[in-house]
Coordinates of C-alpha atoms in Angstrom, one line a residue:
Chain A
M1 CA -4.1 -4.3 32.0
S2 CA -6.8 -3.9 34.6
G3 CA -10.1 -3.9 32.9
F4 CA -10.3 -7.0 30.8
K5 CA -12.9 -9.5 32.1
T6 CA -14.8 -12.1 30.1
D7 CA -17.3 -14.8 30.8
N8 CA -16.1 -16.7 27.7
K9 CA -13.9 -19.5 29.0
V10 CA -12.1 -20.0 25.7
I11 CA -11.1 -16.4 25.4
A12 CA -10.1 -16.4 29.0
W13 CA -8.0 -19.5 28.5
F14 CA -6.3 -18.0 25.4
D15 CA -5.8 -14.6 27.1
E16 CA -4.0 -16.2 30.0
R17 CA -1.5 -17.7 27.6
L18 CA -1.2 -14.8 25.1
P19 CA -2.9 -11.6 26.4
I20 CA -4.0 -10.3 23.1
F21 CA -7.5 -9.5 24.3
S22 CA -6.1 -7.7 27.4
M23 CA -3.8 -5.7 25.3
L24 CA -6.6 -4.6 22.9
Q25 CA -8.8 -3.8 25.9
H26 CA -5.9 -1.8 27.4
S27 CA -4.7 0.1 24.3
A28 CA -7.7 0.4 22.0
V29 CA -10.7 0.3 24.3
E30 CA -10.2 1.8 27.7
Y31 CA -7.0 3.6 26.6
P32 CA -7.5 7.0 28.4
T33 CA -7.4 9.7 25.8
P34 CA -7.6 13.5 26.5
K35 CA -11.2 14.5 26.0
N36 CA -10.5 17.7 24.1
L37 CA -8.8 16.3 21.0
N38 CA -10.0 18.1 17.8
Y39 CA -10.2 16.8 14.3
W40 CA -6.5 17.5 13.7
W41 CA -5.9 14.4 15.8
N42 CA -7.6 12.2 13.2
F43 CA -4.7 12.3 10.8
G44 CA -2.5 9.7 12.5
S45 CA -5.0 6.9 12.3
L46 CA -5.9 8.0 8.7
A47 CA -2.3 7.7 7.7
G48 CA -2.3 4.2 9.3
L49 CA -5.3 3.3 7.3
V50 CA -3.7 4.5 4.0
M51 CA -0.6 2.5 4.9
V52 CA -2.7 -0.6 5.1
I53 CA -4.5 0.2 1.8
M54 CA -1.1 0.8 0.1
I55 CA 0.3 -2.5 1.3
M56 CA -2.8 -4.4 0.2
T57 CA -3.1 -2.8 -3.2
G58 CA 0.7 -3.2 -3.6
I59 CA 0.7 -6.9 -2.8
F60 CA -2.0 -7.4 -5.5
L61 CA -0.3 -5.2 -8.0
V62 CA 2.9 -7.2 -7.7
M63 CA 1.0 -10.3 -8.8
N64 CA 0.8 -8.7 -12.3
Y65 CA 3.9 -6.6 -12.4
T66 CA 7.2 -7.6 -14.1
P67 CA 10.4 -5.9 -12.9
H68 CA 12.3 -5.8 -16.1
T69 CA 13.3 -2.8 -18.3
T70 CA 11.7 -4.3 -21.4
L71 CA 8.5 -5.5 -19.7
A72 CA 7.8 -3.2 -16.7
F73 CA 6.0 -0.4 -18.6
D74 CA 3.9 -2.9 -20.6
S75 CA 3.0 -4.9 -17.5
V76 CA 1.7 -1.7 -15.9
E77 CA -0.4 -1.0 -19.0
R78 CA -1.6 -4.6 -18.9
I79 CA -2.7 -4.0 -15.3
M80 CA -4.6 -1.0 -16.5
R81 CA -6.3 -2.7 -19.5
D82 CA -6.5 -6.4 -19.0
V83 CA -6.3 -7.3 -15.3
N84 CA -9.7 -7.4 -13.6
Y85 CA -10.0 -4.1 -11.6
G86 CA -6.3 -3.6 -12.3
W87 CA -7.0 0.1 -13.1
L88 CA -8.7 0.4 -9.7
L89 CA -5.9 -1.2 -7.8
R90 CA -3.3 0.9 -9.6
Y91 CA -5.2 4.2 -9.2
V92 CA -5.8 3.6 -5.5
H93 CA -2.1 2.8 -5.1
M94 CA -1.0 5.8 -7.1
N95 CA -3.3 8.3 -5.5
G96 CA -2.8 6.5 -2.1
A97 CA 0.8 7.6 -2.2
S98 CA -0.2 11.2 -2.5
M99 CA -2.9 10.8 0.1
F100 CA -0.3 9.3 2.5
F101 CA 1.9 12.4 2.2
I102 CA -1.0 14.8 2.5
L103 CA -2.1 13.1 5.7
V104 CA 1.4 12.8 7.1
Y105 CA 2.2 16.4 6.3
I106 CA -0.9 17.6 8.0
H107 CA -0.2 15.2 10.9
M108 CA 3.3 16.8 11.2
F109 CA 2.1 20.4 11.0
R110 CA -0.4 19.5 13.7
G111 CA 2.5 18.3 15.8
L112 CA 4.4 21.6 15.1
Y113 CA 1.4 23.7 16.0
Y114 CA 0.5 22.0 19.2
G115 CA 4.1 21.2 20.3
S116 CA 3.6 17.5 20.1
Y117 CA 7.4 17.0 19.7
K118 CA 8.2 18.3 23.2
S119 CA 9.1 16.4 26.3
P120 CA 8.1 13.7 27.0
R121 CA 7.4 12.9 23.3
E122 CA 10.8 13.4 21.7
V123 CA 11.2 9.7 20.8
L124 CA 7.7 9.6 19.4
W125 CA 8.6 12.6 17.2
W126 CA 11.9 11.0 16.1
L127 CA 10.1 7.8 15.1
G128 CA 7.7 10.1 13.1
V129 CA 10.6 11.7 11.2
I130 CA 12.0 8.2 10.5
I131 CA 8.6 7.2 9.1
L132 CA 8.7 10.2 6.8
L133 CA 12.2 9.2 5.6
V134 CA 11.1 5.6 5.0
M135 CA 8.0 6.9 3.2
M136 CA 10.1 9.1 0.9
A137 CA 12.4 6.3 0.0
T138 CA 9.5 3.9 -0.6
A139 CA 7.5 6.4 -2.7
F140 CA 10.6 7.3 -4.8
M141 CA 11.4 3.7 -5.6
G142 CA 7.8 2.8 -6.3
Y143 CA 7.6 5.7 -8.8
V144 CA 10.6 4.3 -10.7
L145 CA 8.9 0.8 -11.1
V146 CA 6.5 2.2 -13.7
W147 CA 9.5 2.7 -15.9
G148 CA 8.1 5.7 -17.7
Q149 CA 10.1 8.8 -18.7
M150 CA 9.6 10.5 -15.3
S151 CA 10.4 7.2 -13.5
F152 CA 13.7 6.9 -15.4
W153 CA 14.8 10.5 -15.2
G154 CA 13.7 10.9 -11.6
A155 CA 15.8 7.8 -10.7
T156 CA 18.7 9.2 -12.6
V157 CA 18.6 12.7 -11.0
I158 CA 17.9 11.4 -7.4
T159 CA 20.6 8.8 -7.5
N160 CA 23.0 11.3 -9.0
L161 CA 22.6 13.4 -5.8
F162 CA 25.1 11.0 -4.2
S163 CA 27.7 11.9 -6.8
A164 CA 28.0 15.3 -5.1
F165 CA 30.0 13.7 -2.2
P166 CA 33.7 14.2 -2.8
I167 CA 35.9 11.2 -3.7
V168 CA 33.4 8.4 -3.0
G169 CA 30.5 10.0 -4.8
E170 CA 31.0 8.3 -8.2
A171 CA 31.6 4.9 -6.6
I172 CA 28.4 5.2 -4.5
V173 CA 26.3 6.0 -7.6
T174 CA 27.8 3.1 -9.5
W175 CA 27.0 0.9 -6.6
L176 CA 23.4 2.2 -6.3
W177 CA 22.9 1.6 -10.0
G178 CA 24.6 -1.7 -10.2
G179 CA 26.1 -0.5 -13.5
F180 CA 27.0 2.7 -15.3
S181 CA 23.5 4.1 -15.7
V182 CA 20.0 3.5 -14.3
D183 CA 19.2 0.1 -15.9
N184 CA 17.8 -3.3 -15.3
P185 CA 19.8 -4.0 -12.1
T186 CA 18.6 -0.7 -10.7
L187 CA 15.0 -1.5 -11.5
N188 CA 15.3 -4.9 -9.9
R189 CA 16.8 -3.7 -6.6
F190 CA 14.3 -0.9 -6.4
F191 CA 11.5 -3.4 -6.9
S192 CA 13.0 -5.6 -4.1
L193 CA 13.4 -2.6 -1.7
H194 CA 10.0 -1.1 -2.6
Y195 CA 8.4 -4.4 -1.4
L196 CA 10.6 -4.5 1.7
M197 CA 10.3 -0.9 2.9
P198 CA 6.6 -0.9 3.7
F199 CA 7.2 -3.7 6.2
V200 CA 10.0 -1.7 7.7
L201 CA 7.6 1.2 7.8
F202 CA 5.0 -0.9 9.5
A203 CA 7.5 -1.9 12.2
V204 CA 8.4 1.8 12.8
V205 CA 4.8 2.7 12.9
F206 CA 4.3 0.1 15.5
L207 CA 7.1 1.7 17.6
H208 CA 5.5 5.1 16.9
V209 CA 2.2 3.9 18.4
W210 CA 4.0 2.2 21.2
A211 CA 5.8 5.4 22.1
L212 CA 2.5 7.2 21.8
H213 CA 0.8 4.9 24.2
T214 CA 3.7 5.3 26.6
S215 CA 3.7 9.1 26.7
K216 CA 0.0 9.3 25.8
S217 CA -1.6 11.8 23.3
N218 CA -0.8 15.5 23.4
N219 CA -3.9 17.7 23.2
P220 CA -4.9 21.1 21.8
L221 CA -4.2 22.8 25.1
G222 CA -0.8 21.2 25.2
I223 CA -1.1 20.7 29.0
D224 CA -0.7 17.4 30.8
V225 CA -3.6 15.2 31.8
K226 CA -4.1 16.0 35.5
S227 CA -6.8 13.5 36.5
P228 CA -9.0 10.8 35.0
Q229 CA -11.7 13.3 34.4
D230 CA -9.5 14.9 31.8
T231 CA -9.7 11.8 29.7
I232 CA -12.3 9.6 28.1
P233 CA -11.9 6.0 26.9
F234 CA -10.7 5.6 23.4
H235 CA -13.6 3.3 22.5
P236 CA -16.3 4.3 21.6
Y237 CA -15.5 8.0 21.7
Y238 CA -12.4 8.2 19.5
T239 CA -13.1 5.0 17.5
I240 CA -16.3 6.6 16.2
K241 CA -14.6 10.0 15.7
D242 CA -11.8 8.3 13.7
L243 CA -14.4 6.4 11.7
F244 CA -16.3 9.5 10.9
G245 CA -12.9 11.0 9.7
V246 CA -12.4 7.9 7.6
G247 CA -15.7 8.5 5.9
V248 CA -14.9 12.1 5.0
F249 CA -11.4 11.2 3.9
M250 CA -12.5 8.4 1.7
V251 CA -14.8 10.8 -0.2
F252 CA -11.8 13.0 -0.8
F253 CA -9.5 10.1 -1.7
L254 CA -12.0 8.3 -4.0
Y255 CA -12.9 11.5 -5.8
F256 CA -9.4 11.5 -7.2
V257 CA -9.3 7.8 -7.8
F258 CA -12.5 7.8 -9.8
F259 CA -12.7 11.3 -11.3
A260 CA -9.2 12.7 -11.5
P261 CA -6.9 9.7 -11.2
N262 CA -3.9 11.4 -12.9
F263 CA -4.3 14.7 -11.1
F264 CA -1.1 14.2 -9.0
G265 CA 0.8 12.5 -11.8
E266 CA 2.9 13.7 -14.7
P267 CA 1.8 13.0 -18.3
D268 CA 5.4 12.2 -19.3
N269 CA 5.3 9.1 -17.2
Y270 CA 3.0 7.5 -19.7
I271 CA 5.9 7.6 -22.2
P272 CA 8.1 4.5 -21.8
A273 CA 11.5 5.2 -20.4
N274 CA 14.1 6.3 -22.9
P275 CA 17.7 6.6 -21.7
M276 CA 18.6 8.7 -24.8
V277 CA 16.1 11.6 -24.3
T278 CA 15.4 13.6 -21.2
P279 CA 12.0 15.3 -21.0
P280 CA 12.3 19.1 -21.2
H281 CA 10.9 19.8 -17.8
I282 CA 11.4 17.1 -15.2
V283 CA 9.9 17.5 -11.7
P284 CA 9.6 15.1 -8.8
E285 CA 6.2 14.1 -7.4
W286 CA 4.5 17.0 -5.6
Y287 CA 5.4 15.7 -2.1
F288 CA 9.1 16.2 -2.8
L289 CA 8.8 19.6 -4.3
P290 CA 9.8 21.7 -1.2
F291 CA 12.9 19.6 -0.8
Y292 CA 13.6 19.8 -4.5
A293 CA 13.5 23.6 -4.2
I294 CA 16.0 23.5 -1.4
L295 CA 18.3 21.3 -3.5
R296 CA 18.2 23.8 -6.4
A297 CA 18.6 26.9 -4.2
F298 CA 22.4 26.7 -4.1
T299 CA 24.1 28.1 -7.2
Q300 CA 27.4 29.5 -6.0
D301 CA 30.5 27.5 -4.9
I302 CA 31.5 28.6 -1.5
L303 CA 35.3 28.1 -0.8
F304 CA 35.9 24.4 -1.5
I305 CA 32.3 23.3 -1.3
P306 CA 30.7 23.1 -4.8
A307 CA 27.1 24.4 -5.2
K308 CA 26.0 20.8 -6.0
L309 CA 27.2 19.5 -2.7
Q310 CA 25.7 22.4 -0.8
G311 CA 22.3 21.6 -2.3
V312 CA 22.4 18.0 -1.4
I313 CA 23.6 18.6 2.1
A314 CA 20.9 21.3 2.6
M315 CA 18.2 19.0 1.3
F316 CA 19.1 16.2 3.8
A317 CA 19.6 18.8 6.5
A318 CA 16.0 20.1 5.9
I319 CA 14.8 16.8 7.4
I320 CA 17.7 16.1 9.8
V321 CA 16.9 19.4 11.5
L322 CA 13.6 18.0 12.6
F323 CA 15.4 15.5 14.8
F324 CA 16.8 18.4 16.8
L325 CA 13.5 20.3 17.0
P326 CA 12.6 19.3 20.6
W327 CA 15.8 21.1 21.7
L328 CA 15.7 23.9 19.2
D329 CA 12.3 25.0 20.6
G330 CA 13.1 25.3 24.2
S331 CA 9.7 26.8 25.2
K332 CA 8.0 24.8 27.9
V333 CA 4.6 25.7 26.5
R334 CA 3.5 23.2 23.9
S335 CA 0.4 24.5 22.3
A336 CA 0.6 27.5 19.9
T337 CA -2.7 28.6 21.4
F338 CA -0.8 30.0 24.3
R339 CA 2.2 31.3 22.3
P340 CA 1.2 34.5 20.6
L341 CA 4.5 34.9 18.7
Y342 CA 5.1 31.3 17.8
K343 CA 1.6 31.1 16.5
Q344 CA 2.3 33.7 13.9
F345 CA 5.6 32.3 12.9
F346 CA 4.0 28.8 12.6
W347 CA 1.8 30.1 9.8
L348 CA 4.7 32.0 8.2
F349 CA 6.7 28.7 8.2
L350 CA 3.7 26.8 6.7
A351 CA 3.5 29.5 4.0
D352 CA 7.3 29.2 3.5
C353 CA 6.9 25.5 2.8
V354 CA 4.1 26.1 0.4
V355 CA 6.3 28.7 -1.5
L356 CA 9.1 26.2 -1.6
G357 CA 6.7 23.6 -3.0
Y358 CA 5.6 26.1 -5.6
V359 CA 9.1 27.0 -6.6
G360 CA 10.2 23.4 -6.7
G361 CA 7.5 22.7 -9.3
K362 CA 8.5 25.5 -11.6
P363 CA 11.6 25.7 -14.0
A364 CA 14.6 27.2 -12.2
E365 CA 14.7 30.6 -13.9
G366 CA 14.3 34.3 -13.3
V367 CA 12.9 35.6 -10.1
L368 CA 11.9 32.1 -8.9
I369 CA 15.5 31.3 -8.2
T370 CA 15.8 34.2 -5.8
I371 CA 12.4 33.4 -4.2
G372 CA 13.6 29.8 -3.8
Q373 CA 16.8 30.9 -2.2
L374 CA 15.0 33.3 0.2
A375 CA 12.4 30.6 1.1
T376 CA 15.2 28.1 1.7
A377 CA 17.0 30.6 4.0
Y378 CA 13.9 31.2 5.9
Y379 CA 13.2 27.4 6.3
F380 CA 16.5 27.0 8.2
F381 CA 16.2 30.4 9.9
H382 CA 12.9 29.3 11.4
F383 CA 14.4 26.2 13.0
L384 CA 17.9 27.4 13.8
V385 CA 17.4 31.0 14.9
L386 CA 13.8 31.9 15.3
L387 CA 12.7 29.0 17.5
P388 CA 15.5 29.3 20.0
I389 CA 15.0 33.1 20.3
L390 CA 11.3 32.8 20.7
A391 CA 11.7 30.4 23.5
R392 CA 13.6 33.1 25.4
I393 CA 11.7 36.2 24.6
E394 CA 8.1 35.1 24.2
K395 CA 5.7 35.6 27.1
P396 CA 3.2 32.8 26.9
K397 CA -0.4 33.3 27.9
P398 CA -1.5 31.7 31.2
L399 CA -2.3 28.0 30.9
P400 CA -5.6 26.6 32.1
A401 CA -5.3 24.6 35.3
S402 CA -6.5 21.4 33.6
I403 CA -8.1 20.2 30.4
S404 CA -11.5 20.3 32.2
A405 CA -11.1 23.7 33.7
P406 CA -11.9 25.9 30.6
V407 CA -15.2 24.1 30.1
L408 CA -16.3 23.7 33.7
K409 CA -17.0 27.4 34.4
G410 CA -15.4 28.5 37.6
G411 CA -14.4 24.9 38.2
G412 CA -10.7 25.6 37.5
M413 CA -9.6 24.4 40.9
A414 CA -6.5 22.4 41.5
A415 CA -6.8 19.2 39.6
G416 CA -6.4 17.0 42.7
A417 CA -9.3 18.7 44.5
T418 CA -11.9 18.1 41.7
A419 CA -10.7 14.7 40.8
Q420 CA -11.8 13.0 43.9
P421 CA -15.6 13.7 43.9
M422 CA -15.8 13.3 40.1
E423 CA -14.2 9.9 39.8
K424 CA -16.8 7.4 39.0
A425 CA -17.3 4.2 41.0
Chain B
M1 CA -15.7 0.4 35.1
A2 CA -15.8 4.0 33.8
D3 CA -16.6 2.7 30.4
Q4 CA -19.9 1.1 31.5
A5 CA -20.9 4.1 33.6
L6 CA -20.5 6.3 30.6
H7 CA -22.7 4.0 28.6
A8 CA -25.5 4.0 31.0
Q9 CA -28.7 5.0 29.2
P10 CA -32.0 6.4 30.5
A11 CA -34.4 3.6 31.2
S12 CA -36.5 4.6 28.2
T13 CA -36.8 1.6 25.8
D14 CA -37.4 4.1 23.0
G15 CA -33.8 5.4 23.2
Q16 CA -32.4 1.9 23.4
T17 CA -34.2 0.8 20.2
R18 CA -33.0 3.8 18.3
R19 CA -29.4 3.4 19.4
D20 CA -29.5 -0.3 18.6
F21 CA -30.9 0.3 15.2
L22 CA -28.2 2.8 14.4
L23 CA -25.5 0.4 15.6
Y24 CA -26.8 -2.5 13.6
A25 CA -27.4 -0.4 10.5
T26 CA -23.9 1.1 10.7
T27 CA -22.4 -2.3 11.2
A28 CA -24.3 -3.8 8.3
V29 CA -23.3 -1.0 6.0
G30 CA -19.7 -1.4 7.2
V31 CA -19.7 -5.1 6.6
V32 CA -21.3 -4.8 3.1
G33 CA -19.0 -2.0 2.2
T34 CA -15.9 -3.9 3.3
G35 CA -17.0 -6.9 1.3
L36 CA -17.6 -4.7 -1.8
A37 CA -14.2 -3.1 -1.3
L38 CA -12.5 -6.5 -1.1
W39 CA -14.1 -7.9 -4.3
P40 CA -11.7 -6.0 -6.7
F41 CA -8.8 -7.6 -4.9
V42 CA -10.2 -11.1 -5.2
H43 CA -11.3 -10.6 -8.8
S44 CA -7.9 -9.2 -9.9
M45 CA -6.6 -12.8 -9.3
N46 CA -9.1 -14.3 -11.8
P47 CA -7.9 -14.6 -15.4
A48 CA -7.2 -11.3 -17.1
A49 CA -8.7 -10.2 -20.4
D50 CA -5.5 -11.1 -22.3
T51 CA -5.5 -14.6 -20.7
L52 CA -9.1 -15.2 -21.6
A53 CA -8.3 -14.1 -25.2
L54 CA -5.8 -17.0 -25.4
S55 CA -8.5 -19.6 -24.7
T56 CA -9.0 -20.8 -28.3
T57 CA -6.5 -22.8 -30.3
N58 CA -6.7 -23.6 -34.1
V59 CA -5.2 -26.8 -35.2
D60 CA -4.5 -27.9 -38.8
L61 CA -5.1 -31.6 -39.1
G62 CA -3.9 -31.9 -42.7
A63 CA -0.5 -33.3 -42.1
I64 CA -1.4 -35.9 -39.5
Q65 CA -1.3 -39.5 -40.8
P66 CA -3.4 -42.4 -39.4
G67 CA -1.8 -43.7 -36.2
Q68 CA 0.0 -40.3 -35.6
S69 CA -0.5 -38.0 -32.7
V70 CA 0.2 -34.3 -32.2
T71 CA 0.2 -32.3 -29.0
V72 CA -1.1 -28.7 -29.1
V73 CA -1.3 -26.1 -26.4
W74 CA -4.7 -24.9 -25.3
R75 CA -5.0 -22.6 -22.2
G76 CA -1.5 -23.6 -21.2
K77 CA -2.3 -27.3 -21.2
P78 CA -1.4 -30.0 -23.7
V79 CA -4.2 -31.3 -25.9
F80 CA -3.7 -34.7 -27.5
V81 CA -4.9 -34.9 -31.1
R82 CA -4.7 -38.5 -32.3
R83 CA -5.7 -39.7 -35.8
R84 CA -6.8 -43.2 -34.9
T85 CA -6.4 -46.3 -37.0
P86 CA -9.4 -48.5 -37.8
D87 CA -8.0 -51.0 -35.3
E88 CA -7.9 -48.5 -32.5
I89 CA -11.4 -47.3 -33.3
A90 CA -12.6 -50.9 -33.3
T91 CA -11.0 -51.6 -29.9
A92 CA -12.4 -48.5 -28.4
T93 CA -15.9 -49.2 -29.6
K94 CA -15.7 -52.8 -28.5
D95 CA -14.6 -51.7 -25.0
D96 CA -17.8 -49.6 -24.6
G97 CA -19.1 -52.7 -22.9
A98 CA -16.1 -53.3 -20.7
E99 CA -16.1 -52.5 -17.0
L100 CA -15.3 -48.8 -16.9
R101 CA -14.5 -46.6 -13.9
D102 CA -16.0 -43.6 -15.7
P103 CA -18.4 -45.1 -18.2
S104 CA -18.6 -43.3 -21.5
K105 CA -19.2 -44.5 -25.1
D106 CA -16.5 -43.9 -27.6
A107 CA -19.0 -42.4 -29.9
D108 CA -19.8 -39.7 -27.3
R109 CA -16.2 -38.8 -27.0
V110 CA -15.5 -38.0 -30.7
K111 CA -17.1 -35.9 -33.4
K112 CA -15.5 -37.9 -36.2
P113 CA -14.3 -41.4 -35.1
E114 CA -11.0 -40.9 -36.8
W115 CA -10.1 -38.0 -34.6
L116 CA -9.7 -38.3 -30.9
I117 CA -9.2 -35.0 -29.1
V118 CA -8.6 -35.1 -25.4
V119 CA -6.9 -32.8 -22.8
G120 CA -3.6 -34.5 -22.1
V121 CA -3.6 -34.0 -18.3
C122 CA -4.0 -37.1 -16.1
T123 CA -7.1 -36.8 -14.0
H124 CA -5.2 -38.1 -11.0
L125 CA -2.9 -35.3 -10.1
G126 CA -2.2 -33.4 -13.3
C127 CA 0.9 -35.0 -15.0
V128 CA 1.1 -35.4 -18.7
P129 CA 0.6 -39.1 -19.7
L130 CA 3.0 -40.7 -22.2
G131 CA 1.9 -42.2 -25.5
Q132 CA 2.1 -39.4 -28.0
K133 CA 5.4 -40.4 -29.5
P134 CA 5.9 -43.8 -31.3
A135 CA 8.5 -44.9 -28.8
D136 CA 6.4 -44.0 -25.7
P137 CA 4.8 -46.6 -23.5
K138 CA 1.1 -46.6 -24.2
G139 CA -0.1 -48.6 -21.3
E140 CA -1.9 -51.9 -21.2
F141 CA -4.8 -50.6 -23.3
G142 CA -2.9 -49.0 -26.2
G143 CA -3.8 -45.4 -25.3
W144 CA -1.7 -43.5 -22.8
F145 CA 0.2 -44.3 -19.7
C146 CA 0.9 -41.8 -16.9
P147 CA 4.4 -42.3 -15.5
C148 CA 3.7 -40.4 -12.3
H149 CA 1.4 -42.9 -10.6
G150 CA 0.7 -45.5 -13.2
S151 CA -2.7 -44.7 -14.7
H152 CA -3.6 -46.5 -18.0
Y153 CA -5.8 -44.9 -20.6
D154 CA -7.3 -46.7 -23.6
T155 CA -7.6 -45.6 -27.2
S156 CA -10.6 -43.5 -26.4
G157 CA -8.7 -41.7 -23.5
R158 CA -10.8 -43.6 -20.9
I159 CA -9.3 -44.5 -17.6
R160 CA -8.9 -48.3 -17.4
K161 CA -6.4 -49.0 -14.6
G162 CA -4.5 -47.1 -11.9
P163 CA -5.5 -44.3 -9.5
A164 CA -7.0 -41.7 -11.8
P165 CA -10.7 -41.2 -11.2
A166 CA -11.9 -40.1 -14.6
N167 CA -11.4 -40.2 -18.3
L168 CA -9.1 -37.7 -20.1
P169 CA -11.6 -34.9 -20.7
V170 CA -12.7 -34.0 -24.2
P171 CA -12.3 -30.2 -24.6
P172 CA -15.0 -28.2 -26.4
Y173 CA -14.0 -28.0 -30.1
E174 CA -15.5 -27.9 -33.6
F175 CA -14.4 -28.7 -37.1
T176 CA -14.0 -25.3 -38.9
S177 CA -13.3 -27.3 -42.1
D178 CA -12.6 -30.9 -43.0
T179 CA -9.0 -30.5 -41.9
T180 CA -9.0 -27.8 -39.2
I181 CA -10.5 -27.7 -35.8
R182 CA -10.8 -24.9 -33.2
I183 CA -10.4 -25.9 -29.6
G184 CA -12.2 -23.8 -27.0

């Protein structure tokens, strides 16, 4: 907290008692940030922005929403037709959910490419995985609140996942429902939790940023900051870069809000929930599709484990495996830029996830079943077999001496040597 | 501080002006844009279209006898419709000259002297005054009495005694026929 000075006596008085201004100065203004961050580093702050937009639109939507099976659907339609700008709030919230996942998935794949999960950022990565889990739970429950056909049957299918567990499965599902089917008690508790979870999310995001500011940002070269000349202050350099990203992102986001608001949605969800009729083809929201494909990939009972349970375990494992990633990938080199083999397998893994997403959105029939099973196998193969092997056999390219070295031609001396004369008074 | 060193500009005032202009223009656009983005949130809390659609109430006066009152709902609030007796009308007109906190002639508060239509919400703090039912206390002036803080209204709905600052307001209404009115 070195740099904060002010001539304003009121601010100084306040800051002595609660150092908010010092903290902001320390962590948002002079915060030393690697000077080589590229645009892939915009996505964290963009996700944070969308979280704020989601919480704001959500709070205002609740003012006109009724969590009851007989009224929920109509209250949403009333928001669309009668409430001033209700259509805007809802379309922003609806598309905001998709945007949140787009941003977070890009943010995660950036982390995978540049090895942002490796020491000393393991806890930062864990918190990110927890954020993903909380987001998934929140998004799922929010989708149910609309109480359309997809809401209802999505809720039915997803809660039934827990029935796969032996012995206690049925009891768990009854407990989740608060009855013998998805009904009003279910809707009410989902509403309560959908309001709660974003604040839990906010708290975990706070920890995520705290962990970030403790271990500091990774960078495209994946090497440590060696001297102050490798960094620039966060403000104005990255505030302005983040803001520019916000501008570009908002164009993308608002295109959907204004011109294709139901692009990410399912038409069936504009039919009120009917517990007597399941729609012929039910799919989860797009951001769950890869996991949905993994769930459906298991079709054969193995010994005493039924296919249903395998699918459920595999689906959860697909996320749990991310917690172990920092140790599965033992390579000391972070950035894929210097890992010729990993770089190729990174893209193959990304393609695999896209294939899983595609398969997850199609009916489970014909050759797609086999493709889904192969893609599922490869997903786990990547983490559990490929990454540990690559760490042992791959020969990384030589790393630059410092972040500054590649751009200061011939200046790639030992960091300590260059740091002294360059350091500004 | 490194921050300031990096900010150092060439002494040219030309460059300073341009940079200042860009900063101010960007800030202004940002502030206006944020304000515009916040408006839908604020406006969503204003009455919705279906709420506004409920803002008229039709009342059939046919069954109301002289001296009787009915209470109807208009925009979620009670409206007192009283068919006044000749005595009540006479008292109300006579009191036009009395000392009134919120001076108003009885004639200005009715369209037909027989029918007094006022919003039944005490102008003090919003309770509903008593006086609609025969057994209710009607206060010292024969109109309405608010039990919350003791405001007395006369047979023209004017405040006569107690803490309320103003008369019971007359809602906008019109006679759609001899025996029906539309409030709102």
